[in-house]
mmCIF file of C-alpha atoms and ligand atoms in Angstrom:
data_model
loop_
_atom_site.group_PDB
_atom_site.id
_atom_site.type_symbol
_atom_site.label_atom_id
_atom_site.label_comp_id
_atom_site.label_asym_id
_atom_site.label_seq_id
_atom_site.Cartn_x
_atom_site.Cartn_y
_atom_site.Cartn_z
ATOM 1 C CA MET A 1 -32.262 0.455 -4.214
ATOM 2 C CA SER A 2 -34.698 -1.031 -1.695
ATOM 3 C CA ALA A 3 -33.941 -0.026 1.896
ATOM 4 C CA LEU A 4 -33.953 -3.720 2.798
ATOM 5 C CA THR A 5 -31.379 -4.860 0.266
ATOM 6 C CA ILE A 6 -28.195 -5.659 2.154
ATOM 7 C CA HIS A 7 -24.913 -5.305 0.268
ATOM 8 C CA LYS A 8 -22.487 -7.144 2.554
ATOM 9 C CA GLY A 9 -19.029 -5.651 2.255
ATOM 10 C CA LEU A 10 -20.548 -2.979 -0.039
ATOM 11 C CA ALA A 11 -19.679 -5.331 -2.924
ATOM 12 C CA GLY A 12 -20.771 -3.775 -6.206
ATOM 13 C CA VAL A 13 -22.177 -0.662 -4.516
ATOM 14 C CA VAL A 14 -21.271 2.556 -6.345
ATOM 15 C CA VAL A 15 -20.916 5.294 -3.726
ATOM 16 C CA ASP A 16 -19.338 8.164 -5.659
ATOM 17 C CA ARG A 17 -17.396 9.240 -8.722
ATOM 18 C CA THR A 18 -13.616 9.506 -8.847
ATOM 19 C CA ALA A 19 -11.248 11.013 -11.405
ATOM 20 C CA VAL A 20 -8.130 9.643 -9.699
ATOM 21 C CA SER A 21 -7.995 6.125 -11.126
ATOM 22 C CA MET A 22 -10.088 3.587 -12.979
ATOM 23 C CA VAL A 23 -10.066 -0.155 -12.354
ATOM 24 C CA ASN A 24 -11.652 -2.068 -15.216
ATOM 25 C CA PRO A 25 -11.847 -5.785 -14.491
ATOM 26 C CA ASP A 26 -13.404 -6.492 -17.906
ATOM 27 C CA THR A 27 -10.380 -5.213 -19.806
ATOM 28 C CA ASN A 28 -8.036 -6.084 -16.924
ATOM 29 C CA SER A 29 -6.780 -2.533 -16.828
ATOM 30 C CA LEU A 30 -5.869 0.081 -14.259
ATOM 31 C CA THR A 31 -5.320 3.710 -15.201
ATOM 32 C CA TYR A 32 -4.148 6.638 -13.059
ATOM 33 C CA ARG A 33 -5.711 9.859 -14.386
ATOM 34 C CA GLY A 34 -6.159 8.044 -17.705
ATOM 35 C CA TYR A 35 -2.648 6.598 -18.073
ATOM 36 C CA PRO A 36 -2.197 2.788 -17.963
ATOM 37 C CA VAL A 37 -0.270 1.911 -14.817
ATOM 38 C CA GLN A 38 2.064 -0.350 -16.809
ATOM 39 C CA ASP A 39 3.137 2.626 -18.959
ATOM 40 C CA LEU A 40 3.686 4.761 -15.874
ATOM 41 C CA ALA A 41 5.748 2.005 -14.239
ATOM 42 C CA ALA A 42 7.891 1.665 -17.370
ATOM 43 C CA ASN A 43 8.449 5.348 -18.070
ATOM 44 C CA CYS A 44 8.027 7.487 -14.952
ATOM 45 C CA THR A 45 9.647 8.056 -11.605
ATOM 46 C CA PHE A 46 7.524 7.612 -8.513
ATOM 47 C CA GLU A 47 7.779 11.356 -7.876
ATOM 48 C CA GLU A 48 6.184 12.021 -11.292
ATOM 49 C CA VAL A 49 3.380 9.557 -10.541
ATOM 50 C CA ALA A 50 2.745 11.247 -7.190
ATOM 51 C CA TYR A 51 2.442 14.586 -8.988
ATOM 52 C CA LEU A 52 0.055 13.044 -11.520
ATOM 53 C CA LEU A 53 -2.193 11.602 -8.820
ATOM 54 C CA TRP A 54 -2.326 14.878 -6.910
ATOM 55 C CA HIS A 55 -2.637 17.328 -9.802
ATOM 56 C CA GLY A 56 -4.241 15.317 -12.613
ATOM 57 C CA GLU A 57 -1.393 15.827 -15.124
ATOM 58 C CA LEU A 58 2.223 14.719 -15.347
ATOM 59 C CA PRO A 59 4.587 17.499 -14.244
ATOM 60 C CA THR A 60 6.600 19.758 -16.503
ATOM 61 C CA PRO A 61 10.350 19.700 -15.715
ATOM 62 C CA ALA A 62 9.962 22.918 -13.697
ATOM 63 C CA GLN A 63 6.975 21.572 -11.721
ATOM 64 C CA LEU A 64 8.847 18.357 -10.983
ATOM 65 C CA ALA A 65 11.965 20.241 -9.875
ATOM 66 C CA GLU A 66 9.873 22.349 -7.507
ATOM 67 C CA GLN A 67 8.116 19.306 -6.032
ATOM 68 C CA ASN A 68 11.397 17.390 -5.700
ATOM 69 C CA ALA A 69 13.052 20.265 -3.864
ATOM 70 C CA ALA A 70 10.160 20.464 -1.409
ATOM 71 C CA GLU A 71 10.081 16.683 -0.940
ATOM 72 C CA ARG A 72 13.825 16.438 -0.309
ATOM 73 C CA ALA A 73 13.657 19.296 2.201
ATOM 74 C CA HIS A 74 11.063 17.429 4.279
ATOM 75 C CA ARG A 75 12.648 13.965 4.408
ATOM 76 C CA ALA A 76 14.270 14.370 7.830
ATOM 77 C CA LEU A 77 12.079 13.564 10.835
ATOM 78 C CA PRO A 78 11.815 15.999 13.753
ATOM 79 C CA HIS A 79 14.250 14.911 16.498
ATOM 80 C CA ASP A 80 11.472 14.583 19.104
ATOM 81 C CA LEU A 81 9.518 12.288 16.781
ATOM 82 C CA VAL A 82 12.541 10.008 16.343
ATOM 83 C CA LEU A 83 12.966 9.802 20.128
ATOM 84 C CA THR A 84 9.265 9.023 20.612
ATOM 85 C CA LEU A 85 9.307 6.304 17.953
ATOM 86 C CA LEU A 86 12.446 4.755 19.437
ATOM 87 C CA ALA A 87 10.685 4.720 22.830
ATOM 88 C CA LEU A 88 7.948 2.414 21.476
ATOM 89 C CA PRO A 89 8.402 -1.256 22.392
ATOM 90 C CA GLU A 90 10.871 -3.035 20.127
ATOM 91 C CA SER A 91 8.127 -5.593 19.522
ATOM 92 C CA ALA A 92 5.775 -2.939 18.037
ATOM 93 C CA HIS A 93 4.745 -3.813 14.492
ATOM 94 C CA PRO A 94 6.208 -1.284 12.003
ATOM 95 C CA MET A 95 2.623 -0.505 10.904
ATOM 96 C CA ASP A 96 1.859 0.564 14.482
ATOM 97 C CA THR A 97 4.990 2.731 14.530
ATOM 98 C CA LEU A 98 3.974 4.292 11.219
ATOM 99 C CA ARG A 99 0.395 4.927 12.380
ATOM 100 C CA THR A 100 1.735 6.532 15.559
ATOM 101 C CA ALA A 101 4.202 8.669 13.584
ATOM 102 C CA VAL A 102 1.458 10.100 11.362
ATOM 103 C CA SER A 103 -0.688 10.830 14.392
ATOM 104 C CA ILE A 104 2.184 12.657 16.134
ATOM 105 C CA LEU A 105 3.005 14.628 12.983
ATOM 106 C CA GLY A 106 -0.639 15.747 12.955
ATOM 107 C CA ALA A 107 -0.635 16.737 16.614
ATOM 108 C CA ASN A 108 2.436 18.919 15.966
ATOM 109 C CA ASP A 109 1.152 20.578 12.801
ATOM 110 C CA PRO A 110 -0.338 24.023 13.468
ATOM 111 C CA ASP A 111 -2.227 23.678 10.168
ATOM 112 C CA GLU A 112 -3.712 20.300 11.113
ATOM 113 C CA ASP A 113 -7.325 21.505 10.905
ATOM 114 C CA ASP A 114 -6.871 23.719 7.843
ATOM 115 C CA ASN A 115 -8.729 21.756 5.166
ATOM 116 C CA SER A 116 -8.021 24.199 2.336
ATOM 117 C CA PRO A 117 -6.680 22.524 -0.847
ATOM 118 C CA GLU A 118 -3.338 24.349 -0.481
ATOM 119 C CA ALA A 119 -2.830 23.332 3.160
ATOM 120 C CA ASN A 120 -3.799 19.715 2.502
ATOM 121 C CA GLN A 121 -1.503 19.484 -0.545
ATOM 122 C CA ALA A 122 1.370 20.783 1.586
ATOM 123 C CA LYS A 123 0.580 18.156 4.265
ATOM 124 C CA ALA A 124 0.374 15.407 1.650
ATOM 125 C CA LEU A 125 3.805 16.333 0.319
ATOM 126 C CA ARG A 126 5.321 16.473 3.806
ATOM 127 C CA LEU A 127 3.946 13.017 4.655
ATOM 128 C CA PHE A 128 5.118 11.663 1.296
ATOM 129 C CA ALA A 129 8.610 12.996 2.104
ATOM 130 C CA ALA A 130 8.737 11.795 5.715
ATOM 131 C CA LEU A 131 7.232 8.294 5.536
ATOM 132 C CA PRO A 132 10.314 6.577 4.019
ATOM 133 C CA SER A 133 12.327 7.869 7.001
ATOM 134 C CA VAL A 134 9.805 6.289 9.392
ATOM 135 C CA VAL A 135 9.748 2.976 7.501
ATOM 136 C CA ALA A 136 13.563 2.937 7.383
ATOM 137 C CA LEU A 137 13.747 3.699 11.107
ATOM 138 C CA THR A 138 11.657 0.601 11.829
ATOM 139 C CA GLN A 139 13.733 -1.542 9.449
ATOM 140 C CA ARG A 140 17.060 -0.475 10.993
ATOM 141 C CA ARG A 141 15.765 -0.726 14.548
ATOM 142 C CA ARG A 142 14.924 -4.384 13.937
ATOM 143 C CA ARG A 143 18.632 -4.907 13.267
ATOM 144 C CA GLY A 144 19.789 -2.880 16.293
ATOM 145 C CA LEU A 145 20.810 0.091 14.128
ATOM 146 C CA LEU A 146 20.092 3.799 14.589
ATOM 147 C CA PRO A 147 18.372 5.787 11.802
ATOM 148 C CA LEU A 148 20.490 7.290 9.029
ATOM 149 C CA ALA A 149 20.180 10.897 7.862
ATOM 150 C CA PRO A 150 18.295 11.201 4.540
ATOM 151 C CA ARG A 151 20.323 12.132 1.455
ATOM 152 C CA GLU A 152 19.002 15.071 -0.523
ATOM 153 C CA ASP A 153 21.193 14.161 -3.493
ATOM 154 C CA LEU A 154 19.185 10.956 -4.127
ATOM 155 C CA GLY A 155 15.850 10.376 -5.839
ATOM 156 C CA TYR A 156 12.906 9.140 -3.764
ATOM 157 C CA ALA A 157 13.363 5.393 -4.362
ATOM 158 C CA GLU A 158 17.167 5.461 -4.000
ATOM 159 C CA ASN A 159 16.967 7.448 -0.773
ATOM 160 C CA PHE A 160 14.289 5.066 0.592
ATOM 161 C CA LEU A 161 16.514 2.045 -0.096
ATOM 162 C CA TYR A 162 19.629 3.763 1.241
ATOM 163 C CA LEU A 163 17.885 4.797 4.477
ATOM 164 C CA SER A 164 16.446 1.301 4.993
ATOM 165 C CA LEU A 165 19.299 -0.942 3.900
ATOM 166 C CA GLY A 166 22.352 1.264 4.474
ATOM 167 C CA SER A 167 23.542 1.287 0.858
ATOM 168 C CA ILE A 168 22.205 1.959 -2.627
ATOM 169 C CA PRO A 169 21.584 -1.294 -4.496
ATOM 170 C CA GLU A 170 22.094 -1.930 -8.226
ATOM 171 C CA PRO A 171 20.039 0.325 -10.549
ATOM 172 C CA GLU A 172 17.893 -2.692 -11.580
ATOM 173 C CA ILE A 173 16.892 -3.235 -7.941
ATOM 174 C CA VAL A 174 16.144 0.461 -7.484
ATOM 175 C CA ARG A 175 13.945 0.312 -10.589
ATOM 176 C CA ALA A 176 12.147 -2.829 -9.369
ATOM 177 C CA PHE A 177 11.462 -1.108 -6.048
ATOM 178 C CA GLU A 178 10.234 2.018 -7.821
ATOM 179 C CA THR A 179 7.982 -0.158 -9.999
ATOM 180 C CA SER A 180 6.368 -1.596 -6.870
ATOM 181 C CA LEU A 181 5.793 1.935 -5.532
ATOM 182 C CA VAL A 182 4.102 3.007 -8.770
ATOM 183 C CA LEU A 183 1.898 -0.108 -8.810
ATOM 184 C CA TYR A 184 0.899 0.254 -5.150
ATOM 185 C CA ALA A 185 0.149 3.998 -5.358
ATOM 186 C CA GLU A 186 -3.557 3.984 -6.162
ATOM 187 C CA HIS A 187 -6.501 1.648 -6.696
ATOM 188 C CA SER A 188 -9.830 3.528 -6.598
ATOM 189 C CA PHE A 189 -12.201 2.776 -3.693
ATOM 190 C CA ASN A 190 -10.219 0.001 -1.985
ATOM 191 C CA ALA A 191 -10.797 -0.509 1.763
ATOM 192 C CA SER A 192 -8.089 1.850 3.049
ATOM 193 C CA THR A 193 -8.853 4.613 0.546
ATOM 194 C CA PHE A 194 -12.538 4.354 1.343
ATOM 195 C CA THR A 195 -11.631 4.560 5.045
ATOM 196 C CA SER A 196 -9.740 7.790 4.388
ATOM 197 C CA ARG A 197 -12.742 9.161 2.511
ATOM 198 C CA VAL A 198 -15.149 8.202 5.311
ATOM 199 C CA VAL A 199 -13.030 10.047 7.881
ATOM 200 C CA THR A 200 -12.625 13.028 5.553
ATOM 201 C CA SER A 201 -16.378 13.132 4.936
ATOM 202 C CA THR A 202 -16.906 14.170 8.567
ATOM 203 C CA LEU A 203 -14.613 17.174 7.840
ATOM 204 C CA SER A 204 -11.959 15.712 10.106
ATOM 205 C CA ASP A 205 -8.286 16.402 9.273
ATOM 206 C CA LEU A 206 -5.950 14.753 6.769
ATOM 207 C CA TYR A 207 -3.726 13.176 9.432
ATOM 208 C CA SER A 208 -6.744 11.501 11.054
ATOM 209 C CA ALA A 209 -7.854 10.179 7.662
ATOM 210 C CA VAL A 210 -4.375 8.792 6.911
ATOM 211 C CA THR A 211 -4.006 7.283 10.389
ATOM 212 C CA ALA A 212 -7.307 5.466 9.922
ATOM 213 C CA ALA A 213 -6.316 4.352 6.426
ATOM 214 C CA ILE A 214 -3.083 2.857 7.787
ATOM 215 C CA GLY A 215 -5.190 0.846 10.224
ATOM 216 C CA ALA A 216 -7.333 -0.457 7.356
ATOM 217 C CA LEU A 217 -4.326 -1.333 5.208
ATOM 218 C CA LYS A 218 -2.702 -3.330 8.018
ATOM 219 C CA GLY A 219 -5.219 -6.169 7.813
ATOM 220 C CA PRO A 220 -4.198 -9.344 5.956
ATOM 221 C CA LEU A 221 -7.221 -9.189 3.649
ATOM 222 C CA HIS A 222 -5.782 -5.886 2.357
ATOM 223 C CA GLY A 223 -2.176 -4.629 2.466
ATOM 224 C CA GLY A 224 -1.075 -7.007 5.208
ATOM 225 C CA ALA A 225 -1.226 -9.769 2.595
ATOM 226 C CA ASN A 226 2.250 -8.912 1.239
ATOM 227 C CA GLU A 227 3.712 -9.907 4.620
ATOM 228 C CA ALA A 228 1.461 -12.948 4.903
ATOM 229 C CA VAL A 229 2.680 -14.180 1.502
ATOM 230 C CA MET A 230 6.222 -14.483 2.855
ATOM 231 C CA ALA A 231 4.926 -16.356 5.905
ATOM 232 C CA THR A 232 3.208 -18.781 3.487
ATOM 233 C CA PHE A 233 6.413 -19.312 1.495
ATOM 234 C CA GLU A 234 8.340 -19.955 4.710
ATOM 235 C CA GLU A 235 5.686 -22.422 5.877
ATOM 236 C CA ILE A 236 5.772 -24.347 2.576
ATOM 237 C CA GLY A 237 9.586 -24.377 2.464
ATOM 238 C CA ASP A 238 10.285 -26.350 -0.716
ATOM 239 C CA PRO A 239 8.627 -25.784 -4.115
ATOM 240 C CA SER A 240 7.871 -29.517 -4.374
ATOM 241 C CA SER A 241 5.681 -29.242 -1.238
ATOM 242 C CA ALA A 242 3.456 -26.445 -2.597
ATOM 243 C CA GLU A 243 0.682 -28.625 -4.026
ATOM 244 C CA ALA A 244 0.272 -30.840 -0.962
ATOM 245 C CA TRP A 245 0.521 -27.836 1.365
ATOM 246 C CA LEU A 246 -2.218 -26.060 -0.588
ATOM 247 C CA LYS A 247 -4.609 -29.040 -0.541
ATOM 248 C CA THR A 248 -4.271 -29.264 3.246
ATOM 249 C CA ALA A 249 -4.632 -25.499 3.726
ATOM 250 C CA LEU A 250 -7.773 -25.376 1.565
ATOM 251 C CA ALA A 251 -9.223 -28.423 3.343
ATOM 252 C CA GLU A 252 -8.731 -26.456 6.576
ATOM 253 C CA LYS A 253 -10.655 -23.575 4.908
ATOM 254 C CA ARG A 254 -7.653 -21.267 5.132
ATOM 255 C CA LYS A 255 -7.466 -18.142 2.963
ATOM 256 C CA ILE A 256 -4.329 -18.262 0.830
ATOM 257 C CA MET A 257 -2.711 -14.865 1.072
ATOM 258 C CA GLY A 258 -1.833 -13.050 -2.138
ATOM 259 C CA PHE A 259 -4.660 -14.681 -4.147
ATOM 260 C CA GLY A 260 -8.086 -13.417 -5.125
ATOM 261 C CA HIS A 261 -9.410 -9.885 -5.418
ATOM 262 C CA ARG A 262 -12.700 -8.131 -4.787
ATOM 263 C CA VAL A 263 -12.686 -6.444 -8.212
ATOM 264 C CA TYR A 264 -10.393 -8.467 -10.480
ATOM 265 C CA LYS A 265 -11.775 -11.942 -11.046
ATOM 266 C CA ASN A 266 -9.578 -12.770 -14.073
ATOM 267 C CA GLY A 267 -6.228 -11.627 -12.722
ATOM 268 C CA ASP A 268 -4.832 -8.448 -11.176
ATOM 269 C CA SER A 269 -3.689 -6.028 -13.901
ATOM 270 C CA ARG A 270 -0.584 -5.098 -11.870
ATOM 271 C CA VAL A 271 0.763 -8.624 -11.428
ATOM 272 C CA PRO A 272 2.558 -9.164 -14.787
ATOM 273 C CA THR A 273 4.595 -5.964 -14.310
ATOM 274 C CA MET A 274 5.510 -6.831 -10.716
ATOM 275 C CA ARG A 275 6.226 -10.445 -11.663
ATOM 276 C CA ARG A 276 8.848 -9.182 -14.152
ATOM 277 C CA ALA A 277 10.327 -6.928 -11.481
ATOM 278 C CA LEU A 278 10.497 -9.923 -9.124
ATOM 279 C CA GLN A 279 12.294 -11.906 -11.837
ATOM 280 C CA THR A 280 14.913 -9.144 -12.152
ATOM 281 C CA VAL A 281 15.470 -9.057 -8.401
ATOM 282 C CA ALA A 282 15.600 -12.872 -8.189
ATOM 283 C CA GLU A 283 18.274 -13.026 -10.882
ATOM 284 C CA LEU A 284 20.454 -10.500 -9.039
ATOM 285 C CA ARG A 285 19.822 -11.923 -5.563
ATOM 286 C CA ASP A 286 19.987 -15.687 -6.112
ATOM 287 C CA GLY A 287 16.232 -16.004 -5.717
ATOM 288 C CA HIS A 288 15.492 -18.856 -8.106
ATOM 289 C CA ARG A 289 14.187 -21.162 -5.403
ATOM 290 C CA LEU A 290 11.745 -18.516 -4.250
ATOM 291 C CA LEU A 291 10.643 -17.994 -7.874
ATOM 292 C CA ASP A 292 10.042 -21.754 -8.214
ATOM 293 C CA LEU A 293 7.956 -21.674 -5.071
ATOM 294 C CA TYR A 294 6.060 -18.664 -6.434
ATOM 295 C CA GLU A 295 5.227 -20.510 -9.648
ATOM 296 C CA SER A 296 4.419 -23.839 -7.980
ATOM 297 C CA LEU A 297 1.923 -22.313 -5.565
ATOM 298 C CA ALA A 298 0.353 -20.091 -8.258
ATOM 299 C CA ARG A 299 -0.123 -23.101 -10.558
ATOM 300 C CA ALA A 300 -1.602 -25.208 -7.771
ATOM 301 C CA MET A 301 -3.933 -22.390 -6.671
ATOM 302 C CA TYR A 302 -5.257 -21.915 -10.179
ATOM 303 C CA ALA A 303 -5.781 -25.663 -10.568
ATOM 304 C CA GLU A 304 -7.554 -25.997 -7.203
ATOM 305 C CA LYS A 305 -9.620 -22.791 -7.018
ATOM 306 C CA GLY A 306 -9.245 -20.973 -10.345
ATOM 307 C CA LEU A 307 -7.879 -17.991 -8.396
ATOM 308 C CA HIS A 308 -5.165 -15.653 -9.689
ATOM 309 C CA PRO A 309 -2.469 -13.852 -7.666
ATOM 310 C CA ASN A 310 -2.934 -10.218 -6.661
ATOM 311 C CA LEU A 311 -0.162 -7.576 -6.443
ATOM 312 C CA ASP A 312 0.864 -8.629 -2.943
ATOM 313 C CA TYR A 313 1.930 -12.049 -4.245
ATOM 314 C CA PRO A 314 4.959 -10.876 -6.299
ATOM 315 C CA ALA A 315 5.635 -7.788 -4.122
ATOM 316 C CA GLY A 316 6.248 -9.794 -0.915
ATOM 317 C CA PRO A 317 9.058 -12.008 -2.256
ATOM 318 C CA ALA A 318 10.550 -9.072 -4.209
ATOM 319 C CA TYR A 319 10.888 -7.008 -1.007
ATOM 320 C CA HIS A 320 12.330 -10.056 0.776
ATOM 321 C CA LEU A 321 15.020 -10.514 -1.875
ATOM 322 C CA MET A 322 15.804 -6.784 -1.829
ATOM 323 C CA GLY A 323 16.716 -7.211 1.839
ATOM 324 C CA PHE A 324 13.678 -5.899 3.730
ATOM 325 C CA ASP A 325 12.359 -7.717 6.801
ATOM 326 C CA THR A 326 8.837 -9.086 6.344
ATOM 327 C CA PRO A 327 7.100 -6.741 8.874
ATOM 328 C CA VAL A 328 8.317 -3.762 6.846
ATOM 329 C CA PHE A 329 6.523 -4.813 3.629
ATOM 330 C CA THR A 330 3.102 -3.305 4.422
ATOM 331 C CA PRO A 331 4.680 -0.030 5.639
ATOM 332 C CA ILE A 332 6.340 0.268 2.186
ATOM 333 C CA PHE A 333 2.843 -0.094 0.713
ATOM 334 C CA VAL A 334 1.728 2.791 2.980
ATOM 335 C CA ALA A 335 4.608 4.998 1.817
ATOM 336 C CA SER A 336 3.382 4.481 -1.734
ATOM 337 C CA ARG A 337 -0.392 4.610 -1.139
ATOM 338 C CA ILE A 338 -0.116 7.915 0.766
ATOM 339 C CA THR A 339 -0.209 9.477 -2.705
ATOM 340 C CA GLY A 340 -3.515 7.857 -3.658
ATOM 341 C CA TRP A 341 -5.075 8.376 -0.228
ATOM 342 C CA THR A 342 -4.291 12.090 -0.188
ATOM 343 C CA ALA A 343 -5.520 12.540 -3.776
ATOM 344 C CA HIS A 344 -8.823 10.968 -2.683
ATOM 345 C CA ILE A 345 -8.992 13.101 0.467
ATOM 346 C CA SER A 346 -8.776 16.234 -1.720
ATOM 347 C CA GLU A 347 -11.379 14.847 -4.114
ATOM 348 C CA GLN A 348 -13.733 13.998 -1.238
ATOM 349 C CA LEU A 349 -13.430 17.496 0.225
ATOM 350 C CA ALA A 350 -14.021 19.139 -3.148
ATOM 351 C CA ALA A 351 -17.543 17.634 -3.350
ATOM 352 C CA ASN A 352 -18.183 16.376 0.148
ATOM 353 C CA SER A 353 -21.169 14.468 1.423
ATOM 354 C CA LEU A 354 -21.097 12.730 4.806
ATOM 355 C CA ILE A 355 -20.595 8.989 4.242
ATOM 356 C CA ARG A 356 -23.103 7.291 6.478
ATOM 357 C CA PRO A 357 -24.733 4.095 5.183
ATOM 358 C CA SER A 358 -27.811 2.408 6.638
ATOM 359 C CA SER A 359 -28.328 -0.978 8.229
ATOM 360 C CA VAL A 360 -31.144 -3.420 8.869
ATOM 361 C CA TYR A 361 -31.727 -3.862 12.590
ATOM 362 C CA SER A 362 -31.506 -7.520 13.694
ATOM 363 C CA GLY A 363 -31.550 -7.206 17.503
ATOM 364 C CA PRO A 364 -34.440 -7.770 19.954
ATOM 365 C CA ALA A 365 -37.781 -6.125 19.193
ATOM 366 C CA GLN A 366 -38.581 -3.047 21.240
ATOM 367 C CA ARG A 367 -39.287 -4.116 24.827
ATOM 368 C CA ALA A 368 -40.314 -2.523 28.091
ATOM 369 C CA LEU A 369 -37.650 -1.805 30.712
ATOM 370 C CA SER A 370 -39.168 -3.312 33.892
ATOM 371 C CA ARG A 371 -37.245 -1.511 36.632
HETATM 372 N N1 LIG B 401 -7.848 -18.287 -0.616
HETATM 373 C C1 LIG B 401 -8.805 -19.199 -0.565
HETATM 374 N N2 LIG B 401 -10.056 -18.982 -1.003
HETATM 375 C C2 LIG B 401 -10.324 -17.776 -1.495
HETATM 376 C C3 LIG B 401 -9.361 -16.757 -1.583
HETATM 377 C C4 LIG B 401 -8.081 -17.051 -1.123
HETATM 378 N N3 LIG B 401 -7.109 -16.142 -1.176
HETATM 379 N N4 LIG B 401 -9.912 -15.660 -2.128
HETATM 380 C C5 LIG B 401 -11.183 -15.972 -2.376
HETATM 381 N N5 LIG B 401 -11.435 -17.239 -1.988
HETATM 382 C C6 LIG B 401 -12.693 -17.943 -2.087
HETATM 383 C C7 LIG B 401 -13.538 -17.677 -0.864
HETATM 384 O O1 LIG B 401 -13.302 -18.601 0.175
HETATM 385 C C8 LIG B 401 -14.929 -17.784 -1.442
HETATM 386 O O2 LIG B 401 -15.239 -19.141 -1.619
HETATM 387 P P1 LIG B 401 -16.700 -19.672 -1.265
HETATM 388 O O3 LIG B 401 -17.619 -18.942 -2.210
HETATM 389 O O4 LIG B 401 -16.589 -21.133 -1.533
HETATM 390 O O5 LIG B 401 -16.939 -19.322 0.153
HETATM 391 C C9 LIG B 401 -14.775 -17.194 -2.830
HETATM 392 O O6 LIG B 401 -13.422 -17.408 -3.195
HETATM 393 C C10 LIG B 401 -15.066 -15.715 -2.889
HETATM 394 O O7 LIG B 401 -14.189 -15.063 -1.961
HETATM 395 P P2 LIG B 401 -14.574 -13.789 -1.115
HETATM 396 O O8 LIG B 401 -13.663 -13.714 0.072
HETATM 397 O O9 LIG B 401 -16.044 -13.761 -0.846
HETATM 398 O O10 LIG B 401 -14.253 -12.672 -2.156
HETATM 399 P P3 LIG B 401 -14.041 -11.185 -1.801
HETATM 400 O O11 LIG B 401 -14.229 -10.459 -3.036
HETATM 401 O O12 LIG B 401 -14.831 -10.760 -0.630
HETATM 402 O O13 LIG B 401 -12.525 -11.215 -1.295
HETATM 403 C C11 LIG B 401 -10.277 -10.937 -0.956
HETATM 404 C C12 LIG B 401 -11.449 -10.646 -1.886
HETATM 405 C C13 LIG B 401 -10.600 -10.430 0.463
HETATM 406 C C14 LIG B 401 -9.054 -10.191 -1.466
HETATM 407 C C15 LIG B 401 -10.025 -12.451 -0.912
HETATM 408 O O14 LIG B 401 -9.750 -12.929 -2.213
HETATM 409 C C16 LIG B 401 -8.910 -12.814 0.050
HETATM 410 O O15 LIG B 401 -9.153 -12.968 1.254
HETATM 411 N N6 LIG B 401 -7.666 -12.975 -0.464
HETATM 412 C C17 LIG B 401 -6.525 -13.224 0.401
HETATM 413 C C18 LIG B 401 -5.994 -11.921 1.017
HETATM 414 C C19 LIG B 401 -5.261 -11.064 0.022
HETATM 415 O O16 LIG B 401 -4.454 -11.559 -0.746
HETATM 416 N N7 LIG B 401 -5.534 -9.755 0.075
HETATM 417 C C20 LIG B 401 -4.860 -8.785 -0.799
HETATM 418 C C21 LIG B 401 -5.878 -8.033 -1.617
HETATM 419 S S1 LIG B 401 -5.119 -7.084 -2.912
HETATM 420 C C22 LIG B 401 -4.299 -5.819 -2.187
HETATM 421 O O17 LIG B 401 -4.511 -5.417 -1.068
HETATM 422 C C23 LIG B 401 -3.149 -5.210 -2.988
#
């Protein structure tokens, strides 16, 4: 590679190997540790997928039982953390609350700077266990409600929904939610995962890497798109307005959230699975109008720009129909992606090299300082 070749946005640049997942846009496939994500979504719990991402294999019943016991034991947030989070302004975005929570958990962890595989795996599991409680705290606070105590008798997805919404929904809704968690868990060197690897490459700590990754995921070109999709649907209002709305938005050079992808150019491999989950939720939650809007805008977008939806497009309306407030959508993505991020942090540390690209200088030529 010539030193003067600029790869804006690092598009197409291969910076390392990974054994965590493979995105293949040619075959429109995504595999976690070799397993197609659609098969994992159909057959596995999110806890099993987390184990797979961290350890490279699906768990045996005994391994899963051990992980589940540890996860359930770490769901409750320290009292001081709850008080600190409740002291943040009510207007704080839930992503900011989540980022702050991870940072505080790091500051309180005596093992924060222990980068051994064992210590980092223990931290990953504790964050995995605690994040639903933080997300739920932000959801309930928006409705003037205090946090609920986690329930150790419930699986991960059921407990997450119970903590957030105050009751356990129908099994089909729980499964649709779990499907979204499996699909969001991992996606190779996306912007937030790469961020976590950059921070890790300086031999900083796992909490710092995750805090930075949350910041990267917040942006609307990345995870923030699932929230922006709902804002788009609200702006359009009626399915019959989708086409005209889109023509105007494109004429104004607006980016249409939930469409396009850096890697997939012929459709996001996760969308069909999440679209089916959305259908299930829509049928149980009187969401047919939202589904019509979904289809109208997708059709118009393909006709106008040839662009396909990405995962955020079906996930946003699905979370809305489940009962989540829009600003909580991207934090749910974080609670899922913590599994992929921490798997990559371990992989980075196992064969580390400082990530430090080069640039072409475009400022003033060297000049004399006349003072
Ligand atoms: N709306 C309108 N035009 C678009 C969109 C879109 N959503 N996506 C791509 N385009 C257009 C661009 O304007 C550009 O057109 P041009 O060549 O005429 O200028 C062309 O398609 C190429 O787009 P880029 O932005 O250069 O493609 P890139 O690979 O850098 O971007 C990205 C990928 C950032 C995801 C982009 O498609 C986008 O902004 N989408 C909307 C945000 C979004 O949905 N993000 C979620 C990503 S997936 C995830 O996080 C789960």
